[in-house]
């Protein structure tokens, strides 16, 4: 356990990096860590570098694994499954795609046009932006492993339940016809060489970095401001753990925003540090990542209003319940 704790602190929490950044802030910049500006500069530099290092390593690893599961192979795996097993597999497949909600929609369209059950594709659509290996590691690096594992489990449960409800509701008629009748090319996947997989993983790292770096900087900046400048009493009065409505407010606030989990984690970290309930902070994070306004606009182009409203309603209610549960049982994780 001592060895595991040391590895966790050095490899995930990167305490060595925090120490180096502290030296930079105090000895080079001449700022005291006891002041708000010094602590904010430390928070910003440390979190940005840590997140980018973890992202590079994790996205490369996940993308290497993903190179063995192209869309056509995924369709074949899921095509022979039905019911709970199919929805669970669809949710699990979403965990190996480190995409934001907008990037997941083209894959959702491809899977739907390939003839996969609608419930399976929605399980994938819910889990893909919400739960992936990178988010697990980042959650563990910011909070702890128990919170990270619990987050993954509830995210998968939400994805499976959401897909099951949509499947039982027989909503296929509310999918735009061009999606259902898109031509699908059944071309055998060529065996990729090690260099091909390396190039694919490297390109994925570059592509995702290009899409998320701005949101990481914004998210860490907001987190640094909340952590060191916003009074704790003000945050607590708005989103305090004692307010039953704080989870609902955090969920609804997150819907219009557009970011991924890498940009919202520092905000969640700062909110928890200010006394906001763990469930409230996670509800905000989940809402931003799973229900961003741009992704809903894109989804509206491929599904009709009744299906879109059902999807949003399921995810909002699910996030609300998850937030309440995390707040109620936070003592088990912290």
GROMACS .gro file of C-alpha atoms in nm:
model
  334
    1UNK     CA    1   0.000   0.000   0.000
    2UNK     CA    2   0.287   0.237   0.076
    3UNK     CA    3   0.440   0.171  -0.265
    4UNK     CA    4   0.104   0.220  -0.437
    5UNK     CA    5   0.048   0.546  -0.251
    6UNK     CA    6   0.394   0.670  -0.349
    7UNK     CA    7   0.338   0.580  -0.716
    8UNK     CA    8  -0.005   0.744  -0.707
    9UNK     CA    9   0.136   1.064  -0.558
   10UNK     CA   10   0.433   1.084  -0.794
   11UNK     CA   11   0.286   0.953  -1.122
   12UNK     CA   12  -0.073   1.078  -1.102
   13UNK     CA   13  -0.081   1.365  -0.856
   14UNK     CA   14   0.275   1.459  -0.965
   15UNK     CA   15   0.386   1.598  -0.631
   16UNK     CA   16   0.733   1.641  -0.781
   17UNK     CA   17   0.583   1.879  -1.036
   18UNK     CA   18   0.400   2.074  -0.765
   19UNK     CA   19   0.733   2.116  -0.583
   20UNK     CA   20   0.909   2.235  -0.900
   21UNK     CA   21   0.632   2.483  -0.981
   22UNK     CA   22   0.646   2.610  -0.624
   23UNK     CA   23   1.019   2.681  -0.670
   24UNK     CA   24   0.938   2.860  -0.997
   25UNK     CA   25   0.669   3.077  -0.839
   26UNK     CA   26   0.863   3.168  -0.525
   27UNK     CA   27   1.226   3.182  -0.643
   28UNK     CA   28   1.188   3.294  -1.004
   29UNK     CA   29   0.866   3.497  -1.000
   30UNK     CA   30   0.920   3.621  -0.644
   31UNK     CA   31   0.561   3.550  -0.539
   32UNK     CA   32   0.462   3.415  -0.202
   33UNK     CA   33   0.246   3.104  -0.197
   34UNK     CA   34   0.061   3.259   0.095
   35UNK     CA   35  -0.090   3.527  -0.129
   36UNK     CA   36  -0.387   3.480  -0.360
   37UNK     CA   37  -0.190   3.571  -0.672
   38UNK     CA   38   0.100   3.338  -0.586
   39UNK     CA   39  -0.133   3.048  -0.510
   40UNK     CA   40  -0.332   3.115  -0.830
   41UNK     CA   41  -0.019   3.119  -1.047
   42UNK     CA   42   0.094   2.791  -0.888
   43UNK     CA   43  -0.251   2.632  -0.936
   44UNK     CA   44  -0.261   2.738  -1.302
   45UNK     CA   45   0.089   2.629  -1.406
   46UNK     CA   46   0.082   2.304  -1.209
   47UNK     CA   47  -0.263   2.192  -1.328
   48UNK     CA   48  -0.202   2.284  -1.693
   49UNK     CA   49   0.128   2.095  -1.713
   50UNK     CA   50  -0.009   1.796  -1.519
   51UNK     CA   51  -0.321   1.766  -1.734
   52UNK     CA   52  -0.126   1.798  -2.059
   53UNK     CA   53   0.128   1.533  -1.953
   54UNK     CA   54  -0.145   1.290  -1.850
   55UNK     CA   55  -0.345   1.363  -2.165
   56UNK     CA   56  -0.051   1.295  -2.395
   57UNK     CA   57   0.027   0.961  -2.229
   58UNK     CA   58  -0.332   0.845  -2.187
   59UNK     CA   59  -0.466   0.949  -2.527
   60UNK     CA   60  -0.173   0.780  -2.697
   61UNK     CA   61  -0.239   0.459  -2.500
   62UNK     CA   62  -0.615   0.465  -2.556
   63UNK     CA   63  -0.574   0.545  -2.925
   64UNK     CA   64  -0.333   0.253  -2.967
   65UNK     CA   65  -0.599   0.024  -2.820
   66UNK     CA   66  -0.866   0.191  -3.029
   67UNK     CA   67  -0.670   0.113  -3.347
   68UNK     CA   68  -0.779  -0.248  -3.297
   69UNK     CA   69  -1.147  -0.145  -3.295
   70UNK     CA   70  -1.237   0.045  -3.613
   71UNK     CA   71  -1.608   0.130  -3.663
   72UNK     CA   72  -1.670  -0.174  -3.885
   73UNK     CA   73  -1.522  -0.416  -3.632
   74UNK     CA   74  -1.720  -0.244  -3.358
   75UNK     CA   75  -2.038  -0.285  -3.562
   76UNK     CA   76  -1.970  -0.656  -3.605
   77UNK     CA   77  -1.906  -0.700  -3.233
   78UNK     CA   78  -2.227  -0.524  -3.135
   79UNK     CA   79  -2.438  -0.648  -3.423
   80UNK     CA   80  -2.490  -0.994  -3.277
   81UNK     CA   81  -2.591  -0.871  -2.932
   82UNK     CA   82  -2.927  -0.768  -2.794
   83UNK     CA   83  -3.078  -0.620  -2.480
   84UNK     CA   84  -2.876  -0.541  -2.169
   85UNK     CA   85  -2.558  -0.706  -2.300
   86UNK     CA   86  -2.566  -0.496  -2.616
   87UNK     CA   87  -2.627  -0.171  -2.426
   88UNK     CA   88  -2.352  -0.251  -2.176
   89UNK     CA   89  -2.107  -0.332  -2.456
   90UNK     CA   90  -2.202  -0.008  -2.635
   91UNK     CA   91  -2.138   0.188  -2.314
   92UNK     CA   92  -1.805   0.011  -2.263
   93UNK     CA   93  -1.703   0.083  -2.623
   94UNK     CA   94  -1.766   0.450  -2.546
   95UNK     CA   95  -1.502   0.434  -2.274
   96UNK     CA   96  -1.221   0.370  -2.524
   97UNK     CA   97  -1.309   0.675  -2.735
   98UNK     CA   98  -1.156   0.987  -2.573
   99UNK     CA   99  -1.390   1.227  -2.754
  100UNK     CA  100  -1.599   1.523  -2.650
  101UNK     CA  101  -1.975   1.513  -2.707
  102UNK     CA  102  -1.952   1.680  -3.049
  103UNK     CA  103  -1.688   1.438  -3.173
  104UNK     CA  104  -1.895   1.140  -3.059
  105UNK     CA  105  -2.194   1.231  -3.278
  106UNK     CA  106  -2.033   1.136  -3.615
  107UNK     CA  107  -1.959   0.791  -3.470
  108UNK     CA  108  -2.316   0.776  -3.339
  109UNK     CA  109  -2.440   0.848  -3.692
  110UNK     CA  110  -2.209   0.585  -3.839
  111UNK     CA  111  -2.319   0.319  -3.592
  112UNK     CA  112  -2.688   0.401  -3.642
  113UNK     CA  113  -2.659   0.393  -4.020
  114UNK     CA  114  -2.477   0.059  -3.991
  115UNK     CA  115  -2.793  -0.094  -3.848
  116UNK     CA  116  -2.701  -0.110  -3.479
  117UNK     CA  117  -2.998  -0.090  -3.239
  118UNK     CA  118  -3.083   0.266  -3.141
  119UNK     CA  119  -3.050   0.192  -2.771
  120UNK     CA  120  -2.694   0.066  -2.820
  121UNK     CA  121  -2.587   0.376  -3.011
  122UNK     CA  122  -2.734   0.604  -2.743
  123UNK     CA  123  -2.554   0.407  -2.471
  124UNK     CA  124  -2.237   0.478  -2.667
  125UNK     CA  125  -2.331   0.845  -2.713
  126UNK     CA  126  -2.382   0.894  -2.339
  127UNK     CA  127  -2.070   0.712  -2.222
  128UNK     CA  128  -1.823   0.834  -2.486
  129UNK     CA  129  -1.785   1.196  -2.367
  130UNK     CA  130  -1.862   1.110  -2.005
  131UNK     CA  131  -1.636   0.815  -1.922
  132UNK     CA  132  -1.297   0.719  -2.064
  133UNK     CA  133  -0.961   0.604  -1.939
  134UNK     CA  134  -0.820   0.955  -1.942
  135UNK     CA  135  -1.104   1.088  -1.726
  136UNK     CA  136  -1.054   0.804  -1.475
  137UNK     CA  137  -0.684   0.878  -1.437
  138UNK     CA  138  -0.739   1.254  -1.418
  139UNK     CA  139  -1.011   1.211  -1.155
  140UNK     CA  140  -0.778   0.991  -0.952
  141UNK     CA  141  -0.498   1.247  -0.987
  142UNK     CA  142  -0.720   1.531  -0.863
  143UNK     CA  143  -0.939   1.349  -0.610
  144UNK     CA  144  -0.873   0.981  -0.537
  145UNK     CA  145  -0.925   0.634  -0.683
  146UNK     CA  146  -1.249   0.563  -0.499
  147UNK     CA  147  -1.413   0.872  -0.651
  148UNK     CA  148  -1.274   0.789  -0.995
  149UNK     CA  149  -1.401   0.430  -0.988
  150UNK     CA  150  -1.742   0.533  -0.851
  151UNK     CA  151  -1.770   0.798  -1.124
  152UNK     CA  152  -1.700   0.541  -1.395
  153UNK     CA  153  -1.954   0.297  -1.254
  154UNK     CA  154  -2.237   0.552  -1.229
  155UNK     CA  155  -2.150   0.685  -1.575
  156UNK     CA  156  -2.179   0.338  -1.723
  157UNK     CA  157  -2.505   0.275  -1.533
  158UNK     CA  158  -2.649   0.598  -1.672
  159UNK     CA  159  -2.542   0.504  -2.026
  160UNK     CA  160  -2.692   0.154  -2.001
  161UNK     CA  161  -3.019   0.274  -1.844
  162UNK     CA  162  -3.051   0.556  -2.096
  163UNK     CA  163  -2.995   0.325  -2.390
  164UNK     CA  164  -3.239   0.070  -2.248
  165UNK     CA  165  -3.516   0.326  -2.200
  166UNK     CA  166  -3.471   0.459  -2.553
  167UNK     CA  167  -3.471   0.104  -2.688
  168UNK     CA  168  -3.792   0.015  -2.503
  169UNK     CA  169  -3.959   0.335  -2.621
  170UNK     CA  170  -3.927   0.229  -2.989
  171UNK     CA  171  -3.799   0.571  -3.101
  172UNK     CA  172  -3.643   0.463  -3.432
  173UNK     CA  173  -3.914   0.651  -3.623
  174UNK     CA  174  -3.774   0.975  -3.479
  175UNK     CA  175  -3.434   0.929  -3.644
  176UNK     CA  176  -3.394   1.127  -3.966
  177UNK     CA  177  -3.428   0.903  -4.271
  178UNK     CA  178  -3.093   1.002  -4.422
  179UNK     CA  179  -2.919   0.850  -4.117
  180UNK     CA  180  -3.101   0.519  -4.139
  181UNK     CA  181  -3.047   0.487  -4.512
  182UNK     CA  182  -2.688   0.603  -4.539
  183UNK     CA  183  -2.477   0.367  -4.748
  184UNK     CA  184  -2.228   0.160  -4.549
  185UNK     CA  185  -1.913   0.021  -4.704
  186UNK     CA  186  -1.825  -0.322  -4.571
  187UNK     CA  187  -1.452  -0.315  -4.639
  188UNK     CA  188  -1.228  -0.557  -4.447
  189UNK     CA  189  -0.997  -0.377  -4.207
  190UNK     CA  190  -0.639  -0.411  -4.323
  191UNK     CA  191  -0.395  -0.532  -4.063
  192UNK     CA  192  -0.213  -0.227  -3.932
  193UNK     CA  193   0.160  -0.233  -3.874
  194UNK     CA  194   0.317  -0.112  -3.552
  195UNK     CA  195   0.421   0.208  -3.730
  196UNK     CA  196   0.063   0.258  -3.854
  197UNK     CA  197  -0.068   0.227  -3.500
  198UNK     CA  198   0.203   0.462  -3.370
  199UNK     CA  199   0.116   0.719  -3.635
  200UNK     CA  200  -0.256   0.682  -3.562
  201UNK     CA  201  -0.204   0.726  -3.187
  202UNK     CA  202   0.029   1.024  -3.241
  203UNK     CA  203  -0.220   1.190  -3.475
  204UNK     CA  204  -0.498   1.133  -3.220
  205UNK     CA  205  -0.290   1.303  -2.952
  206UNK     CA  206  -0.225   1.601  -3.180
  207UNK     CA  207  -0.588   1.619  -3.293
  208UNK     CA  208  -0.734   1.607  -2.942
  209UNK     CA  209  -0.476   1.854  -2.812
  210UNK     CA  210  -0.573   2.097  -3.089
  211UNK     CA  211  -0.938   2.065  -2.987
  212UNK     CA  212  -0.907   2.081  -2.609
  213UNK     CA  213  -0.606   2.297  -2.518
  214UNK     CA  214  -0.809   2.619  -2.512
  215UNK     CA  215  -1.074   2.464  -2.287
  216UNK     CA  216  -0.807   2.325  -2.055
  217UNK     CA  217  -0.654   2.671  -2.016
  218UNK     CA  218  -0.996   2.830  -1.962
  219UNK     CA  219  -1.103   2.559  -1.718
  220UNK     CA  220  -0.781   2.576  -1.516
  221UNK     CA  221  -0.801   2.957  -1.518
  222UNK     CA  222  -1.155   2.949  -1.380
  223UNK     CA  223  -1.049   2.688  -1.127
  224UNK     CA  224  -0.756   2.903  -1.011
  225UNK     CA  225  -0.987   3.204  -0.974
  226UNK     CA  226  -1.246   3.008  -0.775
  227UNK     CA  227  -0.980   2.842  -0.561
  228UNK     CA  228  -0.802   3.159  -0.455
  229UNK     CA  229  -1.018   3.465  -0.525
  230UNK     CA  230  -1.385   3.377  -0.485
  231UNK     CA  231  -1.489   3.386  -0.117
  232UNK     CA  232  -1.578   3.046   0.025
  233UNK     CA  233  -1.889   3.189   0.193
  234UNK     CA  234  -2.024   3.311  -0.141
  235UNK     CA  235  -1.968   2.977  -0.316
  236UNK     CA  236  -2.119   2.790  -0.022
  237UNK     CA  237  -2.426   3.012  -0.019
  238UNK     CA  238  -2.486   2.946  -0.388
  239UNK     CA  239  -2.393   2.580  -0.423
  240UNK     CA  240  -2.343   2.460  -0.068
  241UNK     CA  241  -2.389   2.095   0.011
  242UNK     CA  242  -2.677   2.177   0.247
  243UNK     CA  243  -2.893   2.311  -0.037
  244UNK     CA  244  -3.097   2.036  -0.203
  245UNK     CA  245  -3.132   2.244  -0.517
  246UNK     CA  246  -2.757   2.296  -0.565
  247UNK     CA  247  -2.725   1.978  -0.775
  248UNK     CA  248  -3.011   2.084  -1.004
  249UNK     CA  249  -2.865   2.433  -1.045
  250UNK     CA  250  -2.519   2.292  -1.125
  251UNK     CA  251  -2.670   2.051  -1.380
  252UNK     CA  252  -2.872   2.319  -1.556
  253UNK     CA  253  -2.583   2.568  -1.555
  254UNK     CA  254  -2.362   2.313  -1.729
  255UNK     CA  255  -2.596   2.238  -2.021
  256UNK     CA  256  -2.537   2.557  -2.227
  257UNK     CA  257  -2.161   2.534  -2.189
  258UNK     CA  258  -1.919   2.361  -2.422
  259UNK     CA  259  -1.611   2.188  -2.286
  260UNK     CA  260  -1.485   1.840  -2.221
  261UNK     CA  261  -1.396   1.666  -1.900
  262UNK     CA  262  -1.035   1.783  -1.920
  263UNK     CA  263  -1.142   2.146  -1.898
  264UNK     CA  264  -1.410   2.099  -1.634
  265UNK     CA  265  -1.212   1.886  -1.388
  266UNK     CA  266  -1.007   2.182  -1.253
  267UNK     CA  267  -1.332   2.372  -1.196
  268UNK     CA  268  -1.480   2.076  -1.009
  269UNK     CA  269  -1.160   2.053  -0.803
  270UNK     CA  270  -1.181   2.420  -0.707
  271UNK     CA  271  -1.553   2.398  -0.623
  272UNK     CA  272  -1.497   2.104  -0.390
  273UNK     CA  273  -1.210   2.296  -0.230
  274UNK     CA  274  -1.454   2.577  -0.156
  275UNK     CA  275  -1.697   2.351   0.023
  276UNK     CA  276  -1.928   2.264  -0.264
  277UNK     CA  277  -2.065   1.911  -0.236
  278UNK     CA  278  -1.880   1.645  -0.431
  279UNK     CA  279  -2.201   1.545  -0.609
  280UNK     CA  280  -2.278   1.906  -0.703
  281UNK     CA  281  -1.932   1.955  -0.857
  282UNK     CA  282  -1.949   1.622  -1.044
  283UNK     CA  283  -2.303   1.701  -1.166
  284UNK     CA  284  -2.175   2.025  -1.318
  285UNK     CA  285  -1.886   1.841  -1.480
  286UNK     CA  286  -2.109   1.566  -1.621
  287UNK     CA  287  -2.364   1.813  -1.753
  288UNK     CA  288  -2.102   2.017  -1.938
  289UNK     CA  289  -1.942   1.710  -2.097
  290UNK     CA  290  -2.254   1.509  -2.185
  291UNK     CA  291  -2.503   1.782  -2.277
  292UNK     CA  292  -2.311   2.070  -2.434
  293UNK     CA  293  -2.527   2.303  -2.643
  294UNK     CA  294  -2.323   2.256  -2.965
  295UNK     CA  295  -2.361   1.878  -2.941
  296UNK     CA  296  -2.737   1.908  -2.889
  297UNK     CA  297  -2.761   2.132  -3.196
  298UNK     CA  298  -2.569   1.874  -3.399
  299UNK     CA  299  -2.785   1.593  -3.263
  300UNK     CA  300  -3.100   1.785  -3.358
  301UNK     CA  301  -2.991   1.754  -3.721
  302UNK     CA  302  -3.007   1.374  -3.708
  303UNK     CA  303  -3.294   1.302  -3.466
  304UNK     CA  304  -3.639   1.456  -3.425
  305UNK     CA  305  -3.762   1.654  -3.126
  306UNK     CA  306  -3.933   1.372  -2.927
  307UNK     CA  307  -3.618   1.157  -2.929
  308UNK     CA  308  -3.393   1.453  -2.852
  309UNK     CA  309  -3.614   1.557  -2.558
  310UNK     CA  310  -3.620   1.201  -2.424
  311UNK     CA  311  -3.241   1.180  -2.446
  312UNK     CA  312  -3.191   1.514  -2.269
  313UNK     CA  313  -3.449   1.428  -2.004
  314UNK     CA  314  -3.288   1.092  -1.927
  315UNK     CA  315  -2.938   1.240  -1.897
  316UNK     CA  316  -3.047   1.543  -1.689
  317UNK     CA  317  -3.248   1.325  -1.448
  318UNK     CA  318  -2.965   1.074  -1.430
  319UNK     CA  319  -2.703   1.339  -1.355
  320UNK     CA  320  -2.933   1.497  -1.093
  321UNK     CA  321  -2.980   1.163  -0.913
  322UNK     CA  322  -2.608   1.082  -0.936
  323UNK     CA  323  -2.523   1.422  -0.788
  324UNK     CA  324  -2.762   1.371  -0.497
  325UNK     CA  325  -2.616   1.025  -0.429
  326UNK     CA  326  -2.257   1.151  -0.433
  327UNK     CA  327  -2.351   1.432  -0.194
  328UNK     CA  328  -2.531   1.190   0.038
  329UNK     CA  329  -2.246   0.938   0.045
  330UNK     CA  330  -1.948   1.171   0.001
  331UNK     CA  331  -1.812   1.059   0.337
  332UNK     CA  332  -1.740   0.718   0.185
  333UNK     CA  333  -1.510   0.867  -0.078
  334UNK     CA  334  -1.330   1.157   0.091
   0.00000   0.00000   0.00000
